[in-house]
Amino acid sequence: MASPEGVRIIDFKGIDKDAVLRSQIIKKVGEGCEKWGFFQVVNHGIPESVLNAMIDGVRGFHEQDDETKKVWYSRDSQTKVRFSSNFDLYKARMANWRDSLSCLMAPDPPRPEQLPAVCRDIVMEYSEHLVKLGLTLFQLLSEALGLHPNHLKDMGCAESILILGHYYPPCPEPQLTLGTSSHTDPDFFTILLQDKIGGLQVLQEDQWVDVPPIPGALVINMGDLLQLVSNNKFKSIFHRVLAKHVGPRISVACFFRGQWNSTRLYCPIKELLPEGNPPIYRETTINEYLTYYYSKGLDGNSSLPHFKL
């Protein structure tokens, strides 16, 4: 059996200056979402200096002494800024080899003093860049689906932004665990910044494929909610992170999703349902979807079948 190809790299340079180039990028984004559910972007508008500073900020937080970090420790997922390890610790078959700093940056961002001083400024600066890139991606995804550029944004898909700063220490026995178990993401899409250590893999054609770090690049992956509203046109793909002898590995994941407490209902977009293509999924709220996702933990199974008609 032939090995699957690697995750596509898409260059965003000139995306707002050349209509022909923009249409080509939209086509590449659509193809990447339909086949892989993953792609990497370069020339995305966020300076490499900001990316490096964000990695350093996350490392700086996690490498503080335990007495300093425990002030931020919480297992309450509604806490805006918290330090934790393994949200599904009491449900999963094994603990993953990582700690996380969680910052809910939208719709109601924390006050500056609510963020750890060691990474406060860079978290706020990086968030501003993410908002701009996120809106660009929502436009491209909308157009790749044949919709108005603002369609997904107008559905409220961009209203909530959650940043997770992951820290994967060196593991003495990496064959016994994972950095992050196989899972899909419970959002519309995720923007991932990873350092040079590597370890991210995606499942393609029943094979685990490495997503190698590229300096200055960001990894974009589709989430369950985008697969749901696109009626399976765009794919939310299983991925995982290997534990390694070397480290620490640092990554920063930004999740774009609707508001947790909103009553807005999400279901397959009617413009994507021509005659003979019925909806695959029922209506759901962000609250219902996330509650189900977190209740089962990272068990290696998708949450989407639970919402099928």
mmCIF file of N, CA and C in Angstrom, residues 56-183:
data_model
loop_
_atom_site.group_PDB
_atom_site.id
_atom_site.type_symbol
_atom_site.label_atom_id
_atom_site.label_comp_id
_atom_site.label_asym_id
_atom_site.label_seq_id
_atom_site.Cartn_x
_atom_site.Cartn_y
_atom_site.Cartn_z
ATOM 1 N N ASP A 56 8.013 31.041 23.965
ATOM 2 C CA ASP A 56 8.826 31.354 25.150
ATOM 3 C C ASP A 56 7.938 31.686 26.349
ATOM 4 N N GLY A 57 6.828 32.389 26.093
ATOM 5 C CA GLY A 57 5.923 32.748 27.175
ATOM 6 C C GLY A 57 5.284 31.525 27.825
ATOM 7 N N VAL A 58 4.859 30.570 26.989
ATOM 8 C CA VAL A 58 4.262 29.341 27.512
ATOM 9 C C VAL A 58 5.309 28.543 28.296
ATOM 10 N N ARG A 59 6.510 28.450 27.733
ATOM 11 C CA ARG A 59 7.591 27.754 28.452
ATOM 12 C C ARG A 59 7.876 28.449 29.789
ATOM 13 N N GLY A 60 7.916 29.758 29.761
ATOM 14 C CA GLY A 60 8.195 30.509 30.978
ATOM 15 C C GLY A 60 7.165 30.247 32.061
ATOM 16 N N PHE A 61 5.895 30.157 31.680
ATOM 17 C CA PHE A 61 4.875 29.865 32.687
ATOM 18 C C PHE A 61 5.082 28.486 33.295
ATOM 19 N N HIS A 62 5.233 27.478 32.443
ATOM 20 C CA HIS A 62 5.286 26.102 32.924
ATOM 21 C C HIS A 62 6.567 25.792 33.696
ATOM 22 N N GLU A 63 7.629 26.550 33.458
ATOM 23 C CA GLU A 63 8.885 26.266 34.138
ATOM 24 C C GLU A 63 9.065 27.080 35.418
ATOM 25 N N GLN A 64 8.002 27.763 35.850
ATOM 26 C CA GLN A 64 8.004 28.373 37.169
ATOM 27 C C GLN A 64 7.910 27.274 38.237
ATOM 28 N N ASP A 65 8.225 27.626 39.464
ATOM 29 C CA ASP A 65 8.131 26.624 40.530
ATOM 30 C C ASP A 65 6.660 26.301 40.811
ATOM 31 N N ASP A 66 6.430 25.143 41.417
ATOM 32 C CA ASP A 66 5.072 24.653 41.647
ATOM 33 C C ASP A 66 4.261 25.604 42.528
ATOM 34 N N GLU A 67 4.894 26.223 43.492
ATOM 35 C CA GLU A 67 4.176 27.143 44.381
ATOM 36 C C GLU A 67 3.581 28.306 43.598
ATOM 37 N N THR A 68 4.314 28.781 42.590
ATOM 38 C CA THR A 68 3.818 29.877 41.765
ATOM 39 C C THR A 68 2.690 29.406 40.862
ATOM 40 N N LYS A 69 2.857 28.247 40.257
ATOM 41 C CA LYS A 69 1.854 27.749 39.305
ATOM 42 C C LYS A 69 0.553 27.320 39.971
ATOM 43 N N LYS A 70 0.646 26.830 41.212
ATOM 44 C CA LYS A 70 -0.561 26.267 41.814
ATOM 45 C C LYS A 70 -1.636 27.321 42.070
ATOM 46 N N VAL A 71 -1.242 28.586 42.080
ATOM 47 C CA VAL A 71 -2.218 29.670 42.209
ATOM 48 C C VAL A 71 -3.217 29.621 41.058
ATOM 49 N N TRP A 72 -2.749 29.135 39.907
ATOM 50 C CA TRP A 72 -3.573 29.123 38.697
ATOM 51 C C TRP A 72 -4.283 27.785 38.498
ATOM 52 N N TYR A 73 -4.028 26.815 39.363
ATOM 53 C CA TYR A 73 -4.566 25.469 39.143
ATOM 54 C C TYR A 73 -6.079 25.434 39.382
ATOM 55 N N SER A 74 -6.790 24.804 38.432
ATOM 56 C CA SER A 74 -8.237 24.607 38.556
ATOM 57 C C SER A 74 -8.661 23.504 37.599
ATOM 58 N N ARG A 75 -9.693 22.761 37.987
ATOM 59 C CA ARG A 75 -10.292 21.774 37.083
ATOM 60 C C ARG A 75 -11.675 22.232 36.613
ATOM 61 N N ASP A 76 -12.004 23.490 36.860
ATOM 62 C CA ASP A 76 -13.272 24.078 36.427
ATOM 63 C C ASP A 76 -13.098 24.637 35.022
ATOM 64 N N SER A 77 -13.745 24.009 34.052
ATOM 65 C CA SER A 77 -13.570 24.403 32.649
ATOM 66 C C SER A 77 -14.136 25.786 32.350
ATOM 67 N N GLN A 78 -14.910 26.348 33.257
ATOM 68 C CA GLN A 78 -15.473 27.684 33.037
ATOM 69 C C GLN A 78 -14.540 28.791 33.538
ATOM 70 N N THR A 79 -13.459 28.419 34.204
ATOM 71 C CA THR A 79 -12.497 29.421 34.683
ATOM 72 C C THR A 79 -11.735 30.002 33.500
ATOM 73 N N LYS A 80 -11.668 31.318 33.417
ATOM 74 C CA LYS A 80 -11.081 31.966 32.240
ATOM 75 C C LYS A 80 -9.606 31.646 32.055
ATOM 76 N N VAL A 81 -8.847 31.645 33.145
ATOM 77 C CA VAL A 81 -7.406 31.381 33.065
ATOM 78 C C VAL A 81 -7.093 30.308 34.101
ATOM 79 N N ARG A 82 -6.553 29.186 33.646
ATOM 80 C CA ARG A 82 -6.287 28.109 34.607
ATOM 81 C C ARG A 82 -5.143 27.221 34.131
ATOM 82 N N PHE A 83 -4.479 26.635 35.089
ATOM 83 C CA PHE A 83 -3.416 25.655 34.874
ATOM 84 C C PHE A 83 -3.982 24.289 35.241
ATOM 85 N N SER A 84 -3.776 23.300 34.371
ATOM 86 C CA SER A 84 -4.329 21.979 34.642
ATOM 87 C C SER A 84 -3.529 20.914 33.903
ATOM 88 N N SER A 85 -3.888 19.677 34.167
ATOM 89 C CA SER A 85 -3.254 18.542 33.505
ATOM 90 C C SER A 85 -4.316 17.487 33.256
ATOM 91 N N ASN A 86 -4.534 17.135 31.964
ATOM 92 C CA ASN A 86 -5.471 16.055 31.630
ATOM 93 C C ASN A 86 -6.900 16.354 32.092
ATOM 94 N N PHE A 87 -7.645 17.106 31.262
ATOM 95 C CA PHE A 87 -9.021 17.440 31.634
ATOM 96 C C PHE A 87 -9.862 16.187 31.877
ATOM 97 N N ASP A 88 -9.469 15.064 31.235
ATOM 98 C CA ASP A 88 -10.229 13.821 31.369
ATOM 99 C C ASP A 88 -9.516 12.811 32.269
ATOM 100 N N LEU A 89 -8.753 13.314 33.230
ATOM 101 C CA LEU A 89 -7.920 12.469 34.076
ATOM 102 C C LEU A 89 -8.702 11.331 34.730
ATOM 103 N N TYR A 90 -9.947 11.599 35.115
ATOM 104 C CA TYR A 90 -10.726 10.601 35.834
ATOM 105 C C TYR A 90 -11.585 9.737 34.914
ATOM 106 N N LYS A 91 -11.435 9.915 33.602
ATOM 107 C CA LYS A 91 -12.192 9.121 32.643
ATOM 108 C C LYS A 91 -11.279 8.324 31.712
ATOM 109 N N ALA A 92 -10.096 8.876 31.410
ATOM 110 C CA ALA A 92 -9.209 8.274 30.413
ATOM 111 C C ALA A 92 -8.551 6.994 30.934
ATOM 112 N N ARG A 93 -8.172 6.113 30.005
ATOM 113 C CA ARG A 93 -7.490 4.874 30.363
ATOM 114 C C ARG A 93 -6.058 5.138 30.834
ATOM 115 N N MET A 94 -5.478 6.244 30.340
ATOM 116 C CA MET A 94 -4.117 6.596 30.756
ATOM 117 C C MET A 94 -3.995 8.110 30.776
ATOM 118 N N ALA A 95 -3.078 8.582 31.602
ATOM 119 C CA ALA A 95 -2.814 10.016 31.658
ATOM 120 C C ALA A 95 -1.883 10.410 30.520
ATOM 121 N N ASN A 96 -2.209 11.545 29.868
ATOM 122 C CA ASN A 96 -1.321 12.072 28.838
ATOM 123 C C ASN A 96 -0.167 12.834 29.479
ATOM 124 N N TRP A 97 0.974 12.858 28.758
ATOM 125 C CA TRP A 97 2.219 13.404 29.297
ATOM 126 C C TRP A 97 2.317 14.893 28.966
ATOM 127 N N ARG A 98 1.439 15.701 29.604
ATOM 128 C CA ARG A 98 1.473 17.141 29.327
ATOM 129 C C ARG A 98 0.742 17.907 30.423
ATOM 130 N N ASP A 99 1.100 19.176 30.564
ATOM 131 C CA ASP A 99 0.375 20.156 31.368
ATOM 132 C C ASP A 99 -0.101 21.260 30.437
ATOM 133 N N SER A 100 -1.129 21.999 30.865
ATOM 134 C CA SER A 100 -1.712 23.004 29.979
ATOM 135 C C SER A 100 -2.066 24.283 30.734
ATOM 136 N N LEU A 101 -1.845 25.403 30.073
ATOM 137 C CA LEU A 101 -2.337 26.701 30.529
ATOM 138 C C LEU A 101 -3.473 27.099 29.597
ATOM 139 N N SER A 102 -4.650 27.301 30.159
ATOM 140 C CA SER A 102 -5.848 27.598 29.377
ATOM 141 C C SER A 102 -6.247 29.048 29.577
ATOM 142 N N CYS A 103 -6.470 29.774 28.454
ATOM 143 C CA CYS A 103 -6.877 31.181 28.501
ATOM 144 C C CYS A 103 -8.063 31.390 27.570
ATOM 145 N N LEU A 104 -9.228 31.702 28.138
ATOM 146 C CA LEU A 104 -10.414 31.987 27.324
ATOM 147 C C LEU A 104 -10.384 33.466 26.959
ATOM 148 N N MET A 105 -10.039 33.767 25.692
ATOM 149 C CA MET A 105 -9.751 35.135 25.280
ATOM 150 C C MET A 105 -10.911 35.847 24.604
ATOM 151 N N ALA A 106 -12.000 35.158 24.319
ATOM 152 C CA ALA A 106 -13.197 35.777 23.741
ATOM 153 C C ALA A 106 -14.370 34.850 24.034
ATOM 154 N N PRO A 107 -15.575 35.404 24.197
ATOM 155 C CA PRO A 107 -15.984 36.785 23.888
ATOM 156 C C PRO A 107 -15.704 37.805 24.992
ATOM 157 N N ASP A 108 -15.456 37.343 26.200
ATOM 158 C CA ASP A 108 -15.243 38.243 27.335
ATOM 159 C C ASP A 108 -13.845 37.987 27.873
ATOM 160 N N PRO A 109 -12.836 38.656 27.334
ATOM 161 C CA PRO A 109 -11.454 38.324 27.686
ATOM 162 C C PRO A 109 -11.139 38.640 29.137
ATOM 163 N N PRO A 110 -10.168 37.929 29.702
ATOM 164 C CA PRO A 110 -9.748 38.233 31.069
ATOM 165 C C PRO A 110 -9.085 39.602 31.140
ATOM 166 N N ARG A 111 -9.167 40.222 32.290
ATOM 167 C CA ARG A 111 -8.431 41.466 32.507
ATOM 168 C C ARG A 111 -6.943 41.149 32.533
ATOM 169 N N PRO A 112 -6.080 42.098 32.172
ATOM 170 C CA PRO A 112 -4.642 41.814 32.145
ATOM 171 C C PRO A 112 -4.126 41.198 33.441
ATOM 172 N N GLU A 113 -4.615 41.686 34.567
ATOM 173 C CA GLU A 113 -4.122 41.171 35.849
ATOM 174 C C GLU A 113 -4.597 39.742 36.124
ATOM 175 N N GLN A 114 -5.553 39.236 35.335
ATOM 176 C CA GLN A 114 -6.015 37.857 35.487
ATOM 177 C C GLN A 114 -5.129 36.871 34.735
ATOM 178 N N LEU A 115 -4.182 37.382 33.951
ATOM 179 C CA LEU A 115 -3.253 36.526 33.215
ATOM 180 C C LEU A 115 -1.922 36.449 33.971
ATOM 181 N N PRO A 116 -1.219 35.305 33.903
ATOM 182 C CA PRO A 116 0.083 35.197 34.576
ATOM 183 C C PRO A 116 1.049 36.252 34.058
ATOM 184 N N ALA A 117 1.739 36.910 34.970
ATOM 185 C CA ALA A 117 2.627 38.008 34.591
ATOM 186 C C ALA A 117 3.709 37.567 33.618
ATOM 187 N N VAL A 118 4.189 36.338 33.753
ATOM 188 C CA VAL A 118 5.309 35.858 32.944
ATOM 189 C C VAL A 118 4.973 35.781 31.458
ATOM 190 N N CYS A 119 3.676 35.667 31.118
ATOM 191 C CA CYS A 119 3.293 35.567 29.697
ATOM 192 C C CYS A 119 2.143 36.505 29.337
ATOM 193 N N ARG A 120 1.819 37.425 30.229
ATOM 194 C CA ARG A 120 0.648 38.298 30.059
ATOM 195 C C ARG A 120 0.685 39.074 28.745
ATOM 196 N N ASP A 121 1.760 39.797 28.503
ATOM 197 C CA ASP A 121 1.815 40.682 27.340
ATOM 198 C C ASP A 121 1.751 39.903 26.034
ATOM 199 N N ILE A 122 2.483 38.797 25.951
ATOM 200 C CA ILE A 122 2.518 38.065 24.686
ATOM 201 C C ILE A 122 1.203 37.339 24.430
ATOM 202 N N VAL A 123 0.530 36.863 25.465
ATOM 203 C CA VAL A 123 -0.774 36.223 25.269
ATOM 204 C C VAL A 123 -1.762 37.233 24.685
ATOM 205 N N MET A 124 -1.766 38.441 25.205
ATOM 206 C CA MET A 124 -2.684 39.464 24.685
ATOM 207 C C MET A 124 -2.314 39.860 23.252
ATOM 208 N N GLU A 125 -1.011 40.019 22.992
ATOM 209 C CA GLU A 125 -0.580 40.389 21.638
ATOM 210 C C GLU A 125 -0.888 39.276 20.641
ATOM 211 N N TYR A 126 -0.565 38.041 21.011
ATOM 212 C CA TYR A 126 -0.816 36.909 20.109
ATOM 213 C C TYR A 126 -2.311 36.755 19.836
ATOM 214 N N SER A 127 -3.147 36.993 20.845
ATOM 215 C CA SER A 127 -4.592 36.882 20.669
ATOM 216 C C SER A 127 -5.110 37.864 19.625
ATOM 217 N N GLU A 128 -4.562 39.073 19.633
ATOM 218 C CA GLU A 128 -4.978 40.075 18.643
ATOM 219 C C GLU A 128 -4.667 39.596 17.224
ATOM 220 N N HIS A 129 -3.495 39.017 17.042
ATOM 221 C CA HIS A 129 -3.133 38.479 15.727
ATOM 222 C C HIS A 129 -4.044 37.306 15.344
ATOM 223 N N LEU A 130 -4.367 36.459 16.325
ATOM 224 C CA LEU A 130 -5.205 35.296 16.042
ATOM 225 C C LEU A 130 -6.607 35.687 15.585
ATOM 226 N N VAL A 131 -7.142 36.743 16.177
ATOM 227 C CA VAL A 131 -8.472 37.205 15.773
ATOM 228 C C VAL A 131 -8.476 37.566 14.290
ATOM 229 N N LYS A 132 -7.457 38.308 13.846
ATOM 230 C CA LYS A 132 -7.382 38.712 12.440
ATOM 231 C C LYS A 132 -7.223 37.510 11.520
ATOM 232 N N LEU A 133 -6.308 36.600 11.871
ATOM 233 C CA LEU A 133 -6.103 35.417 11.035
ATOM 234 C C LEU A 133 -7.335 34.528 11.060
ATOM 235 N N GLY A 134 -7.969 34.400 12.215
ATOM 236 C CA GLY A 134 -9.169 33.576 12.311
ATOM 237 C C GLY A 134 -10.280 34.066 11.411
ATOM 238 N N LEU A 135 -10.491 35.374 11.360
ATOM 239 C CA LEU A 135 -11.542 35.920 10.492
ATOM 240 C C LEU A 135 -11.205 35.697 9.020
ATOM 241 N N THR A 136 -9.922 35.812 8.668
ATOM 242 C CA THR A 136 -9.506 35.511 7.292
ATOM 243 C C THR A 136 -9.814 34.062 6.954
ATOM 244 N N LEU A 137 -9.491 33.153 7.870
ATOM 245 C CA LEU A 137 -9.752 31.730 7.630
ATOM 246 C C LEU A 137 -11.239 31.447 7.513
ATOM 247 N N PHE A 138 -12.061 32.072 8.338
ATOM 248 C CA PHE A 138 -13.511 31.869 8.226
ATOM 249 C C PHE A 138 -14.025 32.335 6.860
ATOM 250 N N GLN A 139 -13.465 33.433 6.346
ATOM 251 C CA GLN A 139 -13.856 33.890 5.011
ATOM 252 C C GLN A 139 -13.462 32.871 3.940
ATOM 253 N N LEU A 140 -12.221 32.389 4.026
ATOM 254 C CA LEU A 140 -11.738 31.425 3.030
ATOM 255 C C LEU A 140 -12.548 30.128 3.088
ATOM 256 N N LEU A 141 -12.849 29.667 4.286
ATOM 257 C CA LEU A 141 -13.626 28.436 4.442
ATOM 258 C C LEU A 141 -15.044 28.619 3.909
ATOM 259 N N SER A 142 -15.641 29.782 4.180
ATOM 260 C CA SER A 142 -16.976 30.060 3.659
ATOM 261 C C SER A 142 -16.975 30.027 2.135
ATOM 262 N N GLU A 143 -15.993 30.705 1.540
ATOM 263 C CA GLU A 143 -15.925 30.752 0.074
ATOM 264 C C GLU A 143 -15.606 29.378 -0.506
ATOM 265 N N ALA A 144 -14.778 28.594 0.195
ATOM 266 C CA ALA A 144 -14.468 27.242 -0.272
ATOM 267 C C ALA A 144 -15.713 26.351 -0.264
ATOM 268 N N LEU A 145 -16.678 26.686 0.580
ATOM 269 C CA LEU A 145 -17.954 25.958 0.614
ATOM 270 C C LEU A 145 -18.966 26.522 -0.386
ATOM 271 N N GLY A 146 -18.566 27.584 -1.115
ATOM 272 C CA GLY A 146 -19.470 28.200 -2.080
ATOM 273 C C GLY A 146 -20.434 29.182 -1.454
ATOM 274 N N LEU A 147 -20.105 29.678 -0.266
ATOM 275 C CA LEU A 147 -20.978 30.580 0.476
ATOM 276 C C LEU A 147 -20.425 32.000 0.451
ATOM 277 N N HIS A 148 -21.229 32.958 0.944
ATOM 278 C CA HIS A 148 -20.762 34.332 1.097
ATOM 279 C C HIS A 148 -19.583 34.336 2.069
ATOM 280 N N PRO A 149 -18.576 35.210 1.845
ATOM 281 C CA PRO A 149 -17.394 35.211 2.714
ATOM 282 C C PRO A 149 -17.698 35.331 4.209
ATOM 283 N N ASN A 150 -18.788 36.022 4.564
ATOM 284 C CA ASN A 150 -19.105 36.230 5.978
ATOM 285 C C ASN A 150 -20.076 35.193 6.538
ATOM 286 N N HIS A 151 -20.376 34.153 5.768
ATOM 287 C CA HIS A 151 -21.432 33.218 6.196
ATOM 288 C C HIS A 151 -21.120 32.573 7.544
ATOM 289 N N LEU A 152 -19.952 31.976 7.691
ATOM 290 C CA LEU A 152 -19.615 31.289 8.939
ATOM 291 C C LEU A 152 -19.486 32.278 10.097
ATOM 292 N N LYS A 153 -18.902 33.434 9.837
ATOM 293 C CA LYS A 153 -18.800 34.463 10.877
ATOM 294 C C LYS A 153 -20.182 34.889 11.344
ATOM 295 N N ASP A 154 -21.107 35.081 10.401
ATOM 296 C CA ASP A 154 -22.457 35.521 10.751
ATOM 297 C C ASP A 154 -23.242 34.442 11.497
ATOM 298 N N MET A 155 -22.786 33.195 11.428
ATOM 299 C CA MET A 155 -23.399 32.109 12.195
ATOM 300 C C MET A 155 -22.903 32.090 13.644
ATOM 301 N N GLY A 156 -21.975 32.978 13.980
ATOM 302 C CA GLY A 156 -21.451 33.024 15.346
ATOM 303 C C GLY A 156 -20.297 32.073 15.591
ATOM 304 N N CYS A 157 -19.705 31.557 14.503
ATOM 305 C CA CYS A 157 -18.649 30.550 14.663
ATOM 306 C C CYS A 157 -17.366 31.125 15.258
ATOM 307 N N ALA A 158 -17.176 32.437 15.142
ATOM 308 C CA ALA A 158 -15.915 33.047 15.567
ATOM 309 C C ALA A 158 -16.020 33.749 16.916
ATOM 310 N N GLU A 159 -17.101 33.526 17.644
ATOM 311 C CA GLU A 159 -17.361 34.335 18.836
ATOM 312 C C GLU A 159 -16.538 33.936 20.053
ATOM 313 N N SER A 160 -16.057 32.707 20.104
ATOM 314 C CA SER A 160 -15.306 32.248 21.272
ATOM 315 C C SER A 160 -13.923 31.785 20.852
ATOM 316 N N ILE A 161 -12.902 32.235 21.595
ATOM 317 C CA ILE A 161 -11.519 31.863 21.306
ATOM 318 C C ILE A 161 -10.872 31.353 22.591
ATOM 319 N N LEU A 162 -10.402 30.114 22.542
ATOM 320 C CA LEU A 162 -9.732 29.495 23.675
ATOM 321 C C LEU A 162 -8.298 29.164 23.285
ATOM 322 N N ILE A 163 -7.338 29.637 24.073
ATOM 323 C CA ILE A 163 -5.924 29.343 23.835
ATOM 324 C C ILE A 163 -5.446 28.340 24.877
ATOM 325 N N LEU A 164 -4.803 27.267 24.418
ATOM 326 C CA LEU A 164 -4.193 26.281 25.309
ATOM 327 C C LEU A 164 -2.695 26.245 25.045
ATOM 328 N N GLY A 165 -1.917 26.560 26.074
ATOM 329 C CA GLY A 165 -0.460 26.484 25.978
ATOM 330 C C GLY A 165 0.021 25.183 26.599
ATOM 331 N N HIS A 166 0.390 24.214 25.752
ATOM 332 C CA HIS A 166 0.757 22.874 26.219
ATOM 333 C C HIS A 166 2.263 22.756 26.473
ATOM 334 N N TYR A 167 2.596 21.984 27.499
ATOM 335 C CA TYR A 167 3.997 21.726 27.873
ATOM 336 C C TYR A 167 4.154 20.218 28.022
ATOM 337 N N TYR A 168 4.980 19.629 27.146
ATOM 338 C CA TYR A 168 5.214 18.184 27.150
ATOM 339 C C TYR A 168 6.643 17.935 27.653
ATOM 340 N N PRO A 169 6.812 17.547 28.920
ATOM 341 C CA PRO A 169 8.170 17.313 29.430
ATOM 342 C C PRO A 169 8.805 16.094 28.757
ATOM 343 N N PRO A 170 10.133 15.960 28.845
ATOM 344 C CA PRO A 170 10.762 14.719 28.374
ATOM 345 C C PRO A 170 10.143 13.531 29.114
ATOM 346 N N CYS A 171 9.903 12.458 28.386
ATOM 347 C CA CYS A 171 9.253 11.287 28.984
ATOM 348 C C CYS A 171 10.252 10.132 29.076
ATOM 349 N N PRO A 172 10.467 9.563 30.254
ATOM 350 C CA PRO A 172 11.462 8.490 30.386
ATOM 351 C C PRO A 172 11.052 7.195 29.697
ATOM 352 N N GLU A 173 9.732 6.978 29.552
ATOM 353 C CA GLU A 173 9.246 5.763 28.890
ATOM 354 C C GLU A 173 8.128 6.124 27.905
ATOM 355 N N PRO A 174 8.481 6.787 26.801
ATOM 356 C CA PRO A 174 7.455 7.302 25.879
ATOM 357 C C PRO A 174 6.607 6.222 25.227
ATOM 358 N N GLN A 175 7.081 4.988 25.211
ATOM 359 C CA GLN A 175 6.309 3.911 24.607
ATOM 360 C C GLN A 175 5.094 3.534 25.457
ATOM 361 N N LEU A 176 5.040 4.035 26.691
ATOM 362 C CA LEU A 176 3.957 3.663 27.599
ATOM 363 C C LEU A 176 2.809 4.671 27.618
ATOM 364 N N THR A 177 2.959 5.799 26.947
ATOM 365 C CA THR A 177 1.904 6.810 26.985
ATOM 366 C C THR A 177 1.959 7.658 25.717
ATOM 367 N N LEU A 178 1.191 8.726 25.685
ATOM 368 C CA LEU A 178 1.196 9.696 24.593
ATOM 369 C C LEU A 178 1.225 11.096 25.182
ATOM 370 N N GLY A 179 1.698 12.042 24.381
ATOM 371 C CA GLY A 179 1.587 13.436 24.793
ATOM 372 C C GLY A 179 0.130 13.859 24.807
ATOM 373 N N THR A 180 -0.571 13.535 23.736
ATOM 374 C CA THR A 180 -2.020 13.717 23.644
ATOM 375 C C THR A 180 -2.596 12.529 22.891
ATOM 376 N N SER A 181 -3.616 11.896 23.480
ATOM 377 C CA SER A 181 -4.239 10.729 22.860
ATOM 378 C C SER A 181 -4.937 11.104 21.557
ATOM 379 N N SER A 182 -5.202 10.102 20.738
ATOM 380 C CA SER A 182 -5.921 10.298 19.481
ATOM 381 C C SER A 182 -7.285 10.947 19.742
ATOM 382 N N HIS A 183 -7.568 12.014 19.004
ATOM 383 C CA HIS A 183 -8.818 12.754 19.210
ATOM 384 C C HIS A 183 -9.109 13.641 18.013
#
